[in-house]
Short mmCIF file of C-alpha atoms and ligand atoms in Angstrom, two decimals:
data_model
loop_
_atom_site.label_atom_id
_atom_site.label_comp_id
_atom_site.label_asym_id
_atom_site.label_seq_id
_atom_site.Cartn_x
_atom_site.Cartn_y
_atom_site.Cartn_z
CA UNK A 78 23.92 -1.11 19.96
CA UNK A 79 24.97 -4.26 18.10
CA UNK A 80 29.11 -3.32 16.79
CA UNK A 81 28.13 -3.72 13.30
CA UNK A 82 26.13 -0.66 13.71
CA UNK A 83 29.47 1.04 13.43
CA UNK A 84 29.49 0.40 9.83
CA UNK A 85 26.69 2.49 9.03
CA UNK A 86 27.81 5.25 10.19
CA UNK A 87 28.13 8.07 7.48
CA UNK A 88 32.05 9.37 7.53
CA UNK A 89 32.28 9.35 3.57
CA UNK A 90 33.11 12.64 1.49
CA UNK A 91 30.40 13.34 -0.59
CA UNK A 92 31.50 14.89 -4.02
CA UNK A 93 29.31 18.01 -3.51
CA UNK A 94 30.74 18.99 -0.49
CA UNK A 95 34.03 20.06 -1.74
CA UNK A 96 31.39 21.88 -4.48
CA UNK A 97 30.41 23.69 -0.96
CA UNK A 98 33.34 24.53 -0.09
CA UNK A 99 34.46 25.83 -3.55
CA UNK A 100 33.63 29.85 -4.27
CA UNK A 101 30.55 30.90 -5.59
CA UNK A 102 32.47 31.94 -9.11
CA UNK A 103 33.67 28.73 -9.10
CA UNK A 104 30.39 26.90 -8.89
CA UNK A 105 28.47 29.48 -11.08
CA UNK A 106 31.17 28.36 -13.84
CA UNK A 107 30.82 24.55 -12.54
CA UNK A 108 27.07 24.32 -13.09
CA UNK A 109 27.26 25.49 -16.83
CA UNK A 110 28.96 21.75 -17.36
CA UNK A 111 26.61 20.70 -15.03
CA UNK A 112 23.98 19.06 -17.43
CA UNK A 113 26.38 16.36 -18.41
CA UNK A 114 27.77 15.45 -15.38
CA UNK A 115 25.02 13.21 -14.35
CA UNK A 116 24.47 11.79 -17.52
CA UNK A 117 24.32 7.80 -17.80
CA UNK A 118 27.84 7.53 -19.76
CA UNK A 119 29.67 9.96 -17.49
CA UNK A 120 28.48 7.71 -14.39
CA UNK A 121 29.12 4.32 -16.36
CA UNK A 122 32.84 6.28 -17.17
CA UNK A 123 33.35 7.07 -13.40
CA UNK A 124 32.84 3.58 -12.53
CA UNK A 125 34.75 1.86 -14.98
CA UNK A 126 37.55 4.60 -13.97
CA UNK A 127 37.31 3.45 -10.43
CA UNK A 128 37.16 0.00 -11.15
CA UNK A 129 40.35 0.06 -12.91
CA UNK A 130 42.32 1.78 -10.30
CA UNK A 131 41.59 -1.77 -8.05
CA UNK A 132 44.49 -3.78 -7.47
CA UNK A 133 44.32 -7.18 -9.34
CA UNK A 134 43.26 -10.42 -7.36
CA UNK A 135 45.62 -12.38 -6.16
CA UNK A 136 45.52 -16.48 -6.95
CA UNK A 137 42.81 -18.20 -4.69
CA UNK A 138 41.27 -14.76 -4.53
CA UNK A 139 37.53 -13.80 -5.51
CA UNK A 140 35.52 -10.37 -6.36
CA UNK A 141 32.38 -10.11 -4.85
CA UNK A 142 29.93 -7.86 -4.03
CA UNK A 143 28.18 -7.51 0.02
CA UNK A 144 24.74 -8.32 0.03
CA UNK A 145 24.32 -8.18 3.60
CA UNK A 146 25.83 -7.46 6.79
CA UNK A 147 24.49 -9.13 10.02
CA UNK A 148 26.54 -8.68 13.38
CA UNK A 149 29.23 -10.48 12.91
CA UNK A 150 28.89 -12.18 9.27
CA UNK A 151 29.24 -10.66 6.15
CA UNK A 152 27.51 -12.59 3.14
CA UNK A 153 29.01 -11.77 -0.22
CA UNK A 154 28.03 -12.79 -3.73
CA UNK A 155 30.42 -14.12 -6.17
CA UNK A 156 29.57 -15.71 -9.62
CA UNK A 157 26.36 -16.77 -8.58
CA UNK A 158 27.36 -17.73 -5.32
CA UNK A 159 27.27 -17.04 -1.63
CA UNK A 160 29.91 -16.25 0.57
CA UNK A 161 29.97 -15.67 4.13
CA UNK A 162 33.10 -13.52 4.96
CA UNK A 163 35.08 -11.77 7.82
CA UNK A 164 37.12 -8.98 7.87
CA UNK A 165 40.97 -9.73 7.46
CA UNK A 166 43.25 -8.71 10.23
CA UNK A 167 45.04 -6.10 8.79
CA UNK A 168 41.04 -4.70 7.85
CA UNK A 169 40.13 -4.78 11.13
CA UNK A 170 42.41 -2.41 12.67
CA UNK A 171 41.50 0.59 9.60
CA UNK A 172 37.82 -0.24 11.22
CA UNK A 173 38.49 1.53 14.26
CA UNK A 174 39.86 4.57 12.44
CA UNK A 175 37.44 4.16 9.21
CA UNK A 176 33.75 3.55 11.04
CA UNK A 177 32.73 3.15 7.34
CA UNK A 178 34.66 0.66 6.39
CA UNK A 179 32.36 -2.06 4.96
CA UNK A 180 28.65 -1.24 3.65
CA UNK A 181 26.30 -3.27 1.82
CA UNK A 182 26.85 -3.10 -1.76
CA UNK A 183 30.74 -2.86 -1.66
CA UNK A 184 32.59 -4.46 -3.82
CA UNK A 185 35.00 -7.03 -2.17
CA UNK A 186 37.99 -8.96 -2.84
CA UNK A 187 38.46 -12.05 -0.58
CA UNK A 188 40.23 -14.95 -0.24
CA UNK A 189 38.15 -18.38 -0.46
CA UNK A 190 38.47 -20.36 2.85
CA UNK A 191 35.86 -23.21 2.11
CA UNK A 192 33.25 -23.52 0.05
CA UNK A 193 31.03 -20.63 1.44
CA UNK A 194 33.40 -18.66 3.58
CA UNK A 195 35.68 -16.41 3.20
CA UNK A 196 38.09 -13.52 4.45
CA UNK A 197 37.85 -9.77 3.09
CA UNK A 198 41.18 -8.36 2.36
CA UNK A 199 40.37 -5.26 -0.07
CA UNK A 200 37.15 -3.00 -0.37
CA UNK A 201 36.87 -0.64 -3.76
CA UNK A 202 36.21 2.50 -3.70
CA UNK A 203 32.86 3.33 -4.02
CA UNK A 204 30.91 5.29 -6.88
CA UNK A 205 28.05 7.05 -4.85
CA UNK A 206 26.48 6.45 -0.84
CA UNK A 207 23.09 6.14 -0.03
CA UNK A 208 22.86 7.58 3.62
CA UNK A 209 19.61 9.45 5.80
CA UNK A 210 19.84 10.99 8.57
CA UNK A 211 20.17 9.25 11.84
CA UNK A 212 18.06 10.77 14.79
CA UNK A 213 18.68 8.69 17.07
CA UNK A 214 22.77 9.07 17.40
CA UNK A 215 24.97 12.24 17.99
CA UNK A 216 26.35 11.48 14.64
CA UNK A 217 24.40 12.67 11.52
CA UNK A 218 24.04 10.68 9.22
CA UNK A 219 24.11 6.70 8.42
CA UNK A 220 25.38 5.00 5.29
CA UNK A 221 22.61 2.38 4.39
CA UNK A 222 24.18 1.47 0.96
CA UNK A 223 27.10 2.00 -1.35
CA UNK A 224 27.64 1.66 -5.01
CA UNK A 225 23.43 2.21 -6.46
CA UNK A 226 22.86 3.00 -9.73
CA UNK A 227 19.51 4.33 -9.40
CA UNK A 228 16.89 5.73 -7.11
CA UNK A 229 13.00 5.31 -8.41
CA UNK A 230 11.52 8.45 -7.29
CA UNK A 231 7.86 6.65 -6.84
CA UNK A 232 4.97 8.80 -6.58
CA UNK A 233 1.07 7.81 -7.23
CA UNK A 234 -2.16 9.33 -8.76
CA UNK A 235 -5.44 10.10 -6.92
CA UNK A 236 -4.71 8.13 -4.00
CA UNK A 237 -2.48 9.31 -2.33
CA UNK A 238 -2.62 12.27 -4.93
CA UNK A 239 0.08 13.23 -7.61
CA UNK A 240 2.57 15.58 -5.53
CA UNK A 241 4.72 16.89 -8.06
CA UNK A 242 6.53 19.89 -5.33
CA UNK A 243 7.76 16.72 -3.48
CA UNK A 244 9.83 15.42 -6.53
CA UNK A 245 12.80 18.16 -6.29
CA UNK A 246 14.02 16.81 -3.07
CA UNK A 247 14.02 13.27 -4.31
CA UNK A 248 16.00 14.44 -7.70
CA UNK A 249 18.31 16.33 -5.33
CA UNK A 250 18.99 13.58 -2.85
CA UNK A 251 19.56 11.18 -5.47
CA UNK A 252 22.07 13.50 -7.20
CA UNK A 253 23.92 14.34 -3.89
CA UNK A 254 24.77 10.75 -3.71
CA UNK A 255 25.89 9.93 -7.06
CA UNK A 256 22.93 7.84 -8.42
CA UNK A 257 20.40 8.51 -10.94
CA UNK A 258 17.06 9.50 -10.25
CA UNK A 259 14.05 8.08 -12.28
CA UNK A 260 10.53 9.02 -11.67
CA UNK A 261 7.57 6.40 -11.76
CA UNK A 262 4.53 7.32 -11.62
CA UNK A 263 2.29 4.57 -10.62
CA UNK A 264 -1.52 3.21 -10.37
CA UNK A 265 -1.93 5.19 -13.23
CA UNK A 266 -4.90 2.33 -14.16
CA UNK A 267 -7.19 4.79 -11.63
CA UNK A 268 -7.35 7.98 -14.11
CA UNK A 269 -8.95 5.37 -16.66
CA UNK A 270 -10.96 3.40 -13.98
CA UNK A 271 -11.22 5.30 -10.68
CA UNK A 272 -12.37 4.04 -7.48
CA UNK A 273 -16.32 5.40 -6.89
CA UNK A 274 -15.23 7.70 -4.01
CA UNK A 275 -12.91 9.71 -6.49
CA UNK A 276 -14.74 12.87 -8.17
CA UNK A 277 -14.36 12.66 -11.65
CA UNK A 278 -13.20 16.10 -11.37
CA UNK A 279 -10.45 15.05 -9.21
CA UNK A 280 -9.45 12.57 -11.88
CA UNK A 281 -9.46 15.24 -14.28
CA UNK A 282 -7.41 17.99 -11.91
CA UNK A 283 -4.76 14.63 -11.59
CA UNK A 284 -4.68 14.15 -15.49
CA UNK A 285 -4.24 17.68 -15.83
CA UNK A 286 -1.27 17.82 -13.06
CA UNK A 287 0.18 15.15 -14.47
CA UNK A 288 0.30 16.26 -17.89
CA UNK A 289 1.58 19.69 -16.80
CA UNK A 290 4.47 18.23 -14.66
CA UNK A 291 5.89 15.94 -17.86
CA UNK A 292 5.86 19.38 -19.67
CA UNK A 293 7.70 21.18 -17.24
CA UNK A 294 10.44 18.23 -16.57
CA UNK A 295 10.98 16.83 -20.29
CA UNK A 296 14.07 18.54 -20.50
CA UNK A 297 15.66 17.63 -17.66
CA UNK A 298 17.17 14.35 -18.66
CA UNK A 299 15.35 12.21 -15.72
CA UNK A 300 13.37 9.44 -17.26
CA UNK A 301 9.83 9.41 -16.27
CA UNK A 302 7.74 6.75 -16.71
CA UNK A 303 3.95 5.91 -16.46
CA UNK A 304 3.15 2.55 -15.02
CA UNK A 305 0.50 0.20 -12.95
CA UNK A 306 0.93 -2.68 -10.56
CA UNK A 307 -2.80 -3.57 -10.92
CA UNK A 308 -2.87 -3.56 -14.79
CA UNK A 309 1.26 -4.00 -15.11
CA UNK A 310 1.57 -1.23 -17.80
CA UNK A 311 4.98 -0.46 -18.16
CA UNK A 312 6.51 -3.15 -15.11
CA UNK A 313 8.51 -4.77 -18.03
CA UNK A 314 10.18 -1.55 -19.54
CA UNK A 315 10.58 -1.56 -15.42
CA UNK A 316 12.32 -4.43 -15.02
CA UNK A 317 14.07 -4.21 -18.19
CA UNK A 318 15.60 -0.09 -16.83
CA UNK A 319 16.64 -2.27 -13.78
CA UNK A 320 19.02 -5.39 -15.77
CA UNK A 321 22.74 -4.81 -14.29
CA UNK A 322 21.98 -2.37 -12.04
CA UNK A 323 21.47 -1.83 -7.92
CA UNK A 324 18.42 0.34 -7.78
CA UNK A 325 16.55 1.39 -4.69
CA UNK A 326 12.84 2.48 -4.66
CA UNK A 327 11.96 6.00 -2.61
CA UNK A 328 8.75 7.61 -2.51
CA UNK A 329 5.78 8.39 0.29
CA UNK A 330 3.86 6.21 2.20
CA UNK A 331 1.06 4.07 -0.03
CA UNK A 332 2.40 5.06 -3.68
CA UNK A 333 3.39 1.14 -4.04
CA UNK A 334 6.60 0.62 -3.65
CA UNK A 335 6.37 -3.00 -1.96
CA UNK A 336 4.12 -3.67 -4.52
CA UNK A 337 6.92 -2.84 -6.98
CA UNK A 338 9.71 -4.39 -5.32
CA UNK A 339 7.60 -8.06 -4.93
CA UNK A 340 6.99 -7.55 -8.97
CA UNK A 341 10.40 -6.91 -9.79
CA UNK A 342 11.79 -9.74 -7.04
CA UNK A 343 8.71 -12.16 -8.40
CA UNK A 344 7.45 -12.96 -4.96
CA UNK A 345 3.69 -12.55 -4.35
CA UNK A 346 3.07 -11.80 -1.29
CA UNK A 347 -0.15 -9.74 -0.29
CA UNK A 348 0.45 -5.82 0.02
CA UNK A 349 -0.68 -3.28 3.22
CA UNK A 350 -1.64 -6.66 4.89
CA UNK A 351 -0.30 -8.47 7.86
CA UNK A 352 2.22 -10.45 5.85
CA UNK A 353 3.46 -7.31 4.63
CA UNK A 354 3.89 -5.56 8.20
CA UNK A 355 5.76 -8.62 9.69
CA UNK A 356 7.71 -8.63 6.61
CA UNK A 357 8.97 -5.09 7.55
CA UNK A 358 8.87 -5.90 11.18
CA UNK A 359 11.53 -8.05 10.73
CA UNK A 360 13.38 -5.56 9.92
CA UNK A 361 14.56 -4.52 13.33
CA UNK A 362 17.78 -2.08 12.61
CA UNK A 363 17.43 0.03 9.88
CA UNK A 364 20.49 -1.98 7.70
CA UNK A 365 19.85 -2.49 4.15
CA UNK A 366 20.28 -6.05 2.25
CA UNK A 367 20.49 -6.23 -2.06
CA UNK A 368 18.13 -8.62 -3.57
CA UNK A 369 18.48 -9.80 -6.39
CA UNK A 370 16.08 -9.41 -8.93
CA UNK A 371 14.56 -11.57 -11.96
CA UNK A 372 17.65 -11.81 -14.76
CA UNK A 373 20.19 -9.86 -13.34
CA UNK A 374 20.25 -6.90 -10.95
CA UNK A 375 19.43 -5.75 -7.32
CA UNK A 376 16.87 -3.69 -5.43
CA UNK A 377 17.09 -2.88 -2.06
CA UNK A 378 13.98 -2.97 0.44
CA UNK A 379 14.27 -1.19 3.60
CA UNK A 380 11.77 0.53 4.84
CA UNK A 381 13.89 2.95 6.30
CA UNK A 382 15.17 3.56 2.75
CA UNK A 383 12.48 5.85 1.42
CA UNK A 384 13.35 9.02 3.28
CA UNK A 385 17.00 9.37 2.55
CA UNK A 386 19.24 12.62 2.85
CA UNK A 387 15.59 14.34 1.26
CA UNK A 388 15.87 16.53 4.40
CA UNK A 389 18.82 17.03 4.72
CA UNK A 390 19.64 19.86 1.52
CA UNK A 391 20.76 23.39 1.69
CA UNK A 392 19.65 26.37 -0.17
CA UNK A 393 23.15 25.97 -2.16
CA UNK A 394 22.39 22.61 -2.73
CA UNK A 395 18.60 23.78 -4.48
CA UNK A 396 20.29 25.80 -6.44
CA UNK A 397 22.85 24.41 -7.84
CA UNK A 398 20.71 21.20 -8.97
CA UNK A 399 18.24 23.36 -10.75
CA UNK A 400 20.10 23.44 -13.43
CA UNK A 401 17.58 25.27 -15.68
CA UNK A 402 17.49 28.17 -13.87
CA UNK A 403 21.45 28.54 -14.47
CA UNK A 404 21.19 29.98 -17.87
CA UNK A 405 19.74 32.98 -16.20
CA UNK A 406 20.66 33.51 -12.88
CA UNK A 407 24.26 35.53 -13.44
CA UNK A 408 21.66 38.42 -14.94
CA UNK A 409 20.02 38.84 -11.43
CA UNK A 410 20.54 42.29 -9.71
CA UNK A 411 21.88 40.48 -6.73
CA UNK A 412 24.77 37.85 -7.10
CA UNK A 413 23.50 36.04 -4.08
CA UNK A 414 19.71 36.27 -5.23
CA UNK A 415 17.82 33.54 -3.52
CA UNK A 416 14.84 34.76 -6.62
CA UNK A 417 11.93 34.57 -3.34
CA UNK A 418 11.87 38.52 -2.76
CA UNK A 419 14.35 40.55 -4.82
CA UNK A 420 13.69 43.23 -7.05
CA UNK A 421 15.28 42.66 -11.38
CA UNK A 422 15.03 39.09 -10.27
CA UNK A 423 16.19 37.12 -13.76
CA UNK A 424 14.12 33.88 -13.04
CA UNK A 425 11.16 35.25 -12.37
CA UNK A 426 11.69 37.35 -15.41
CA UNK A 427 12.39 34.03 -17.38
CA UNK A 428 9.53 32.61 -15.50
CA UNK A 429 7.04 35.40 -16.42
CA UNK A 430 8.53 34.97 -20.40
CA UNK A 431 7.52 31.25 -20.13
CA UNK A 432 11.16 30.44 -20.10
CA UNK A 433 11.01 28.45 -16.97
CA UNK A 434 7.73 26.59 -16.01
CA UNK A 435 5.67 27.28 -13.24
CA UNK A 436 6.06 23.80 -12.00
CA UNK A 437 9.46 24.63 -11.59
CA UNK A 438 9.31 27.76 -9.95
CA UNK A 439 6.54 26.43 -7.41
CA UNK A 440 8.78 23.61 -6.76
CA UNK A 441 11.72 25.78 -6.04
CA UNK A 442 10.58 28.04 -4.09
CA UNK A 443 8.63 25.40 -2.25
CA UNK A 444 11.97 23.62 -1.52
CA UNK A 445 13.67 26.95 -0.67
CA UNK A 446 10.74 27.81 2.02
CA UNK A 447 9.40 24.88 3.75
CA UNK A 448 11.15 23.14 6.91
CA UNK A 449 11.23 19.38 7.29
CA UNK A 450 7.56 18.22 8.99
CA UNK A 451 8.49 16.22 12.46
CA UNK A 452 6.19 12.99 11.13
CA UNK A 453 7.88 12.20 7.89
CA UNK A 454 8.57 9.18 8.53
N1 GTP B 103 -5.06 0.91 -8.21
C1 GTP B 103 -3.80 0.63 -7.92
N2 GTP B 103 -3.44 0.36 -6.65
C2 GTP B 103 -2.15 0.06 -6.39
C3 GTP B 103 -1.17 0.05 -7.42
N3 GTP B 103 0.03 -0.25 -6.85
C4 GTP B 103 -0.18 -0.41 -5.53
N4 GTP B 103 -1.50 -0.23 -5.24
C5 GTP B 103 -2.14 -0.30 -3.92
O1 GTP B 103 -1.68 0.80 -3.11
C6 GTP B 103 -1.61 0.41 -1.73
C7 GTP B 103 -0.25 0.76 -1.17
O2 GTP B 103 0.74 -0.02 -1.80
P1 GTP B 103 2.15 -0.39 -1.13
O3 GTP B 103 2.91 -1.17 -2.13
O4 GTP B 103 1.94 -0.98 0.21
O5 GTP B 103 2.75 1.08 -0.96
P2 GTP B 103 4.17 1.51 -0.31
O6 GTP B 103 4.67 2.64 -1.14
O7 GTP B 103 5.06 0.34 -0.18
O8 GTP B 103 3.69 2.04 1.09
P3 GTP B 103 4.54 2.06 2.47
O9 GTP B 103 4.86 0.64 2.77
O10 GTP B 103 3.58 2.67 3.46
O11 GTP B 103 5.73 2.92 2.22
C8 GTP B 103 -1.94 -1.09 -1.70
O12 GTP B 103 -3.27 -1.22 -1.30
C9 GTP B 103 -1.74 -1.54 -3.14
O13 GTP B 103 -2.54 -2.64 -3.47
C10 GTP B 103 -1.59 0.32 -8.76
O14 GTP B 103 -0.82 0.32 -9.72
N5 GTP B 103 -2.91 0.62 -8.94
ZN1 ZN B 104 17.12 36.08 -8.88
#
């Protein structure tokens, strides 16, 4: 195992799990401030709060941000310029007791040795973690990224099909870390022109999904938007939602993500070909790298990337993201209702009023019930 490896290795504190640890009066009064605490400006506040907590640069000393971290070298972008660094001395020895010391998408201060090198003396705190679970170490889990903005939820219509139950965990991993979730729905170019093996009664039983699902989730403050690769409806109000921030694109296998990514990066190279498998077969470990992207911003492409933490949530977890189920749930019978099987259940009260949408209850309780499938990735 290269010693690099050691980075990735997922020791960080996420927020939510002192929220575990706290009581469940204490979270019940939490979630009713919930709704804002994702919000865009509260993030943007964190950040900026975090940021100015930083120790100022010394003279001959440069902020940067990691890009990518290869055994021993550490390339870091500064002003439009690379930088390949190393870890100071004094860095070094906090290694052995930090194993997360360094991840891509820190922010860096280091001191200029040439041209293009450099030595890192300070890392910033970070704002959120991207990290999945590792199955082939002991240890749990494995920090891929630090500091995204954003996670692009992709999923696609007719093929594969529009699979709105799979969203929730998406939304929920996203939130765990810190970053915001944004749904695309792509090749939506197929529900006006579909393929000859589609029924047009499938098309119709898509449109119909589809329509249902941006009734049920318009209030939830996630931004969903409709696009195509093939017909490139939407990629600029794409690219324009990714200017100045890291974003990272998540969805199932064959919904288009590469295609995305090589639209946003503005390479063209040919999709679900060879090019495109030895592109990802050069990517031996699962580390991630930032690109940037056209004007300014970064993605991240990895394949290993569009699974994370989404199995890896627990029953407090589902509940306490759902926030519009928290208006009723202190009316339940039970104070530790799961709403599956108890009698003077409040949601499914609310639900039967049309106060919450089916969509959501299905994709609750599908979330609540079903264990992780062995082949996801
Ligand atoms: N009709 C249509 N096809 C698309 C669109 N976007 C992507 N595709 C096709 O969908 C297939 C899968 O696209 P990819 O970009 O490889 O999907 P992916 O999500 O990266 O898949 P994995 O690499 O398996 O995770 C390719 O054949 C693309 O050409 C679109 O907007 N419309
Ligand atoms: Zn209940």
């Amino acid at each position: 195992m290269p010693k690099f490896d050691d980075f990735l290795d997922y020791e960080e504190n996420y927020f939510s799990q002192g929220q575990k640890r706290a009581s469940r009066k204490e979270r019940s009064l939490s979630r009713s401030k919930d709704r804002s605490k994702y919000k865009k400006s509260d993030q943007d506040k964190l950040k900026k709060q975090l940021q100015s907590e930083e120790p100022p640069l010394g003279a001959n000393f440069l902020r940067g941000r990691v890009l990518s971290i290869n055994s021993e070298m550490i390339t870091v972008l500064s002003n439009h310029e690379t930088f390949i660094c190393t870890l100071k001395g004094v860095l070094k020895k906090e290694r052995t007791r930090q194993k997360n010391l360094i991840a891509v998408g820190d922010w860096v201060h280091f001191e200029k040795k040439s041209i293009d090198s450099g030595a890192i003396s300070h890392i910033e705190k970070r704002s959120s973690f991207l990290a999945r679970a590792d199955n082939l170490s002991r240890r749990k889990k494995q920090l891929l990224a630090v500091n995204i903005d954003q996670v692009f939820i992709v999923m696609s219509v007719c093929t594969p099909p529009f699979k709105p139950l799979l969203i929730d965990r998406y939304i929920i991993a996203a939130k765990k870390g810190n970053m915001h979730p944004i749904i695309l729905i792509n090749k939506v170019d197929l529900l006006d022109d579909p393929p000859p093996h589609i029924q047009p009664s499938e098309v119709e039983e898509e449109k119909r999904l589809l329509a249902d699902f941006e009734k049920a989730y318009a209030d939830l403050d996630i931004p969903i938007l409709k696009l195509s690769v093939s017909t490139g409806h939407n990629l600029e109000k794409l690219k324009a939602l990714m200017q100045n921030k890291a974003s990272v694109f998540s969805g199932q296998s064959g919904v288009g993500k590469s295609s995305l990514i090589n639209d946003v990066l503005g390479i063209d190279l040919a999709i679900g070909d060879v090019v495109q498998k030895t592109r990802k077969g050069s990517h031996t470990t699962t580390m991630a790298e930032l690109l940037p992207i056209e004007g300014d911003g970064f993605c991240i492409d990895t394949p290993g990337i569009k699974s994370f933490g989404v199995w890896d949530i627990t029953p407090e977890e589902i509940s306490h993201f759902f926030s519009d189920f928290h208006p009723f749930e202190s009316q339940c019978k039970f104070p530790n209702c799961t709403h599956l099987h108890e009698p003077d259940c409040a949601i499914k009260a609310a639900l039967e009023e049309e106060k919450i949408h089916p969509l959501r209850y299905a994709s609750y309780s599908t979330l609540m019930s079903e264990e992780p499938p062995k082949d996801w990735e």
